[in-house]
Coordinates of C-alpha atoms and ligand atoms in Angstrom, one line a residue:
M1284 CA 0.0 0.0 0.0
N1285 CA 1.1 3.6 -0.7
V1286 CA 0.7 5.8 2.3
L1287 CA 1.1 9.6 2.3
I1288 CA 1.5 11.4 5.6
V1289 CA 0.7 15.1 5.5
Y1290 CA 2.3 16.4 8.7
A1291 CA 2.2 19.7 10.4
H1292 CA 4.4 20.4 13.4
P1293 CA 7.3 22.9 13.6
D1294 CA 9.3 21.1 16.3
P1295 CA 11.4 18.1 15.5
N1296 CA 11.5 17.2 19.2
S1297 CA 7.8 17.2 19.7
L1298 CA 5.5 14.4 20.6
N1299 CA 4.1 14.6 17.0
A1300 CA 7.6 14.2 15.6
A1301 CA 8.2 11.1 17.6
L1302 CA 4.8 9.6 16.6
K1303 CA 5.5 10.5 12.9
H1304 CA 8.8 8.7 13.2
Y1305 CA 7.1 5.7 14.8
A1306 CA 4.4 5.6 12.1
I1307 CA 6.9 5.7 9.3
Q1308 CA 8.9 2.8 10.7
R1309 CA 5.8 0.8 11.4
L1310 CA 4.4 1.2 8.0
Q1311 CA 7.7 0.6 6.2
T1312 CA 8.3 -2.5 8.3
A1313 CA 4.9 -3.8 7.2
G1314 CA 6.0 -3.4 3.6
H1315 CA 4.2 -0.2 2.7
A1316 CA 5.7 2.7 0.7
V1317 CA 5.6 6.0 2.6
Q1318 CA 5.8 9.5 1.5
V1319 CA 5.7 12.4 4.0
S1320 CA 4.7 16.0 3.3
D1321 CA 6.3 17.7 6.3
L1322 CA 4.8 21.1 5.8
Y1323 CA 7.0 23.1 8.1
A1324 CA 10.2 21.4 6.9
M1325 CA 9.1 22.1 3.3
E1326 CA 8.3 25.7 4.1
W1327 CA 4.9 25.1 2.5
N1328 CA 3.4 28.3 1.2
A1329 CA 0.0 28.3 3.0
K1330 CA -1.3 31.4 1.3
L1331 CA -3.7 31.0 -1.6
A1332 CA -2.9 33.6 -4.1
A1333 CA -5.5 35.6 -6.0
S1334 CA -4.2 34.1 -9.2
E1335 CA -5.0 30.6 -7.9
I1336 CA -8.8 31.1 -7.4
P1337 CA -10.2 29.4 -9.3
K1338 CA -8.0 28.2 -12.1
L1339 CA -7.9 24.9 -13.9
E1340 CA -4.4 25.4 -15.2
N1341 CA -1.1 27.2 -14.4
H1342 CA -0.9 25.7 -11.0
R1343 CA 2.4 26.2 -9.3
A1344 CA 4.8 23.3 -9.1
D1345 CA 4.4 22.9 -5.4
I1346 CA 0.7 22.3 -5.8
L1347 CA 1.1 19.8 -8.6
R1348 CA 3.7 17.8 -6.5
E1349 CA 1.2 17.5 -3.7
Q1350 CA -1.6 16.5 -6.1
E1351 CA 0.7 13.8 -7.5
K1352 CA 1.3 12.5 -4.0
L1353 CA -2.4 12.3 -3.3
L1354 CA -3.0 10.4 -6.6
W1355 CA -0.1 8.0 -5.7
A1356 CA -1.5 7.3 -2.2
D1357 CA -3.9 4.5 -1.3
T1358 CA -4.2 6.0 2.2
V1359 CA -3.6 9.5 3.4
I1360 CA -2.8 10.3 7.0
F1361 CA -3.2 13.9 8.2
Q1362 CA -1.1 14.3 11.4
F1363 CA -1.3 17.4 13.5
P1364 CA -1.6 18.8 17.0
L1365 CA -5.1 20.2 17.7
W1366 CA -4.5 24.0 17.7
W1367 CA -7.6 26.1 18.5
F1368 CA -9.9 23.2 17.9
S1369 CA -8.7 22.5 14.4
M1370 CA -5.7 21.8 12.2
P1371 CA -2.7 24.2 12.2
A1372 CA -3.0 27.0 9.7
I1373 CA -0.2 25.7 7.5
M1374 CA -2.2 22.5 6.9
K1375 CA -5.4 24.4 6.2
G1376 CA -3.4 26.4 3.7
W1377 CA -2.2 23.1 2.2
V1378 CA -5.8 22.1 1.6
E1379 CA -6.8 25.5 0.3
R1380 CA -4.1 25.4 -2.4
V1381 CA -3.9 21.7 -3.2
Y1382 CA -7.6 21.2 -3.6
T1383 CA -7.9 23.1 -6.8
L1384 CA -10.9 23.5 -9.1
G1385 CA -11.3 20.3 -11.1
F1386 CA -9.2 18.4 -8.5
G1387 CA -10.6 19.0 -5.0
Y1388 CA -13.9 20.5 -6.1
G1389 CA -15.9 21.3 -9.2
V1390 CA -15.6 17.7 -10.4
G1391 CA -18.3 15.9 -12.4
E1392 CA -21.5 16.9 -14.1
H1393 CA -24.6 18.4 -12.5
S1394 CA -28.1 17.0 -13.4
D1395 CA -31.4 16.3 -11.7
V1396 CA -29.9 13.2 -10.0
R1397 CA -26.3 14.3 -9.4
W1398 CA -24.7 17.4 -8.0
G1399 CA -21.2 16.8 -9.2
D1400 CA -18.8 14.2 -7.9
R1401 CA -18.5 15.0 -4.2
Y1402 CA -19.2 13.6 -0.8
G1403 CA -18.1 10.0 -1.4
E1404 CA -17.3 10.5 -5.1
G1405 CA -14.5 12.6 -6.7
T1406 CA -10.9 12.7 -7.7
L1407 CA -9.8 10.8 -4.6
T1408 CA -12.4 8.0 -4.7
G1409 CA -11.1 4.6 -3.6
K1410 CA -8.6 6.1 -1.2
R1411 CA -8.8 6.0 2.6
A1412 CA -7.9 8.8 5.0
M1413 CA -7.3 9.1 8.7
L1414 CA -6.6 11.9 11.1
M1415 CA -3.9 11.4 13.7
V1416 CA -4.4 14.2 16.2
T1417 CA -2.8 15.1 19.5
A1418 CA -4.7 17.3 22.0
G1419 CA -3.8 18.9 25.3
G1420 CA -7.3 18.5 26.7
W1421 CA -8.6 15.4 28.4
E1422 CA -10.6 12.8 26.6
S1423 CA -13.6 13.6 28.8
H1424 CA -13.4 17.3 27.7
Y1425 CA -14.1 16.0 24.2
S1426 CA -16.8 13.5 25.1
P1427 CA -20.4 13.9 24.0
R1428 CA -21.3 16.2 26.9
G1429 CA -17.7 17.6 27.4
I1430 CA -17.0 21.3 27.6
N1431 CA -14.9 21.3 24.4
G1432 CA -17.6 19.7 22.3
A1433 CA -17.7 16.1 21.1
V1434 CA -14.6 15.2 19.1
D1435 CA -16.6 13.7 16.2
E1436 CA -18.5 17.0 15.9
L1437 CA -15.3 19.1 16.1
L1438 CA -13.7 17.0 13.4
F1439 CA -16.8 16.8 11.2
P1440 CA -15.7 19.8 9.0
I1441 CA -12.4 18.1 8.3
H1442 CA -13.7 14.5 8.0
H1443 CA -16.8 15.3 5.9
G1444 CA -15.8 18.7 4.3
I1445 CA -12.2 18.0 3.5
L1446 CA -11.6 14.2 3.3
Y1447 CA -15.0 12.8 2.3
Y1448 CA -15.8 15.7 -0.1
P1449 CA -13.3 14.7 -2.8
G1450 CA -14.2 11.0 -2.4
M1451 CA -12.0 9.5 0.3
E1452 CA -13.4 7.0 2.8
V1453 CA -12.7 8.4 6.3
L1454 CA -11.5 6.1 9.1
P1455 CA -12.2 7.0 12.7
P1456 CA -9.4 9.3 14.0
F1457 CA -6.4 8.2 16.0
M1458 CA -6.5 10.6 19.0
V1459 CA -4.0 11.3 21.8
Y1460 CA -5.4 13.3 24.6
R1461 CA -3.8 15.0 27.6
T1462 CA -0.5 15.3 25.9
G1463 CA 1.0 17.2 28.8
H1464 CA 0.7 14.1 30.9
M1465 CA 3.2 11.8 29.2
D1466 CA 5.7 9.3 30.5
D1467 CA 7.6 6.4 29.0
A1468 CA 4.9 3.8 29.8
R1469 CA 2.1 5.9 28.4
Y1470 CA 4.1 6.7 25.3
A1471 CA 4.8 3.0 24.7
A1472 CA 1.1 2.3 25.1
I1473 CA 0.2 5.0 22.6
C1474 CA 2.7 3.6 20.1
E1475 CA 1.2 0.2 20.5
E1476 CA -2.3 1.6 20.0
L1477 CA -1.2 3.6 17.0
G1478 CA 0.6 0.5 15.6
Q1479 CA -2.7 -1.4 15.7
R1480 CA -4.4 1.3 13.8
L1481 CA -1.7 1.4 11.2
D1482 CA -1.7 -2.3 10.8
T1483 CA -5.5 -2.2 10.1
L1484 CA -5.7 0.8 7.8
A1485 CA -7.0 -1.3 4.9
T1486 CA -9.6 -3.1 6.9
T1487 CA -11.0 -0.6 9.5
P1488 CA -14.6 0.2 8.7
P1489 CA -14.9 3.9 7.6
I1490 CA -17.2 6.4 9.2
P1491 CA -20.5 5.7 7.5
F1492 CA -21.2 9.0 5.9
R1493 CA -24.1 9.1 3.5
R1494 CA -23.3 9.4 -0.2
Q1495 CA -24.6 12.6 -1.9
N1496 CA -25.8 11.0 -5.2
H1497 CA -27.3 7.8 -3.8
G1498 CA -30.8 8.9 -3.1
D1499 CA -30.7 10.3 0.5
Y1500 CA -30.7 14.0 -0.5
D1501 CA -33.1 16.1 -2.5
I1502 CA -31.3 17.7 -5.4
P1503 CA -30.6 20.6 -5.9
V1504 CA -31.5 21.8 -2.4
M1505 CA -29.2 19.1 -0.9
T1506 CA -31.2 18.5 2.3
L1507 CA -31.9 15.0 3.5
K1508 CA -35.2 13.7 2.2
S1509 CA -37.9 14.0 4.8
E1510 CA -38.2 10.2 5.1
I1511 CA -34.5 9.8 5.8
A1512 CA -33.6 9.9 9.5
P1513 CA -36.7 11.9 10.4
G1514 CA -36.2 14.3 13.3
V1515 CA -32.4 13.9 13.2
E1516 CA -30.5 17.2 12.6
G1517 CA -27.0 18.4 12.5
F1518 CA -23.8 16.5 11.7
K1519 CA -25.1 13.1 12.9
A1520 CA -27.9 13.2 10.3
H1521 CA -25.3 12.6 7.6
L1522 CA -24.3 9.2 9.1
H1523 CA -26.0 6.0 8.0
Q1524 CA -25.9 4.7 11.5
P1525 CA -24.4 5.9 14.8
P1526 CA -20.6 5.7 14.7
S1527 CA -19.3 2.9 16.8
L1528 CA -15.7 3.9 17.1
L1529 CA -15.8 7.7 17.7
Ligands
LIG1342 C1 -1.4 27.4 19.4 C2 -1.9 26.2 20.2 C3 -3.3 25.9 20.3 C4 -3.7 24.8 21.0 N1 -5.1 24.6 21.0 C5 -5.5 23.5 21.6 C6 -6.9 23.1 21.5 O1 -7.7 23.8 20.9 N2 -7.3 22.0 22.2 C7 -6.5 21.2 22.9 O2 -6.9 20.2 23.5 N3 -5.1 21.5 23.0 C8 -4.7 22.6 22.3 N4 -3.3 22.9 22.3 C9 -2.4 21.9 23.0 C10 -1.8 21.0 21.9 O3 -2.8 20.3 21.2 C11 -0.7 20.1 22.5 O4 0.2 20.9 23.0 C12 -0.1 19.2 21.4 O5 -1.1 18.3 20.9 C13 1.0 18.4 22.0 O6 1.7 17.7 21.0 P1 3.2 18.2 20.6 O7 4.1 18.0 21.8 O8 3.6 17.4 19.4 O9 3.1 19.7 20.2 C14 -2.8 24.0 21.7 C15 -1.5 24.3 21.6 C16 -1.0 25.4 20.9 C17 0.5 25.7 20.9

């Protein structure tokens, strides 16, 4: 399997750097080919230029290189520390620039039964994606009634809007909470847990997001049909069934 790790952390001595190193070793030992887009080390330009919105051609070489890596990959891992409840700005800027018109969005035809190729269909169809996220807060702070909001809801815009939108199946995230509370034993246990997730990338059931063009939504208003999940609103309405692993 070809695995691309898109990685955002500025400090080579961080927990994230150690986990990245572990993940690369584990994947390579299992026989997978690994490429890493280390956004800080690459000095990735995170600013979308006026000339890049929206253009089908004349993309800069750095954008084309990242698109080639995405096309090469069977699985894409986005690894980052949770910063202000989302991905670091440099990674958001990677998405903004790499997901160009005709690649990340604006793919496929519109008709009475299709609204383009998105949400389960698109350029990255057939690939899998997983977030690997570290957070300073406790797991309970991100539980369904936790003060920070439920983690599956916080990550919904990334899972659904960035990974599922261009067609990737999205695996449940690998989360490390309470990062300030780390010792050798806990780090070893986290690596073991991460290793299990990496060993099962190809077989882990994805989050069961509904497909846009498979009959659940009224086109073109793009709301769920009244008979689908009646009374259910918000992010969870876009799941076929309650997530078991979040
Ligand atoms: C700018 C910044 C914003 C942060 N925002 C959050 C946050 O929203 N939620 C949280 O749980 N932790 C937050 N943290 C803590 C980081 O998630 C934590 O320090 C990191 O995951 C630890 O991994 P590292 O050692 O690889 O940096 C933030 C840290 C920084 C520096």
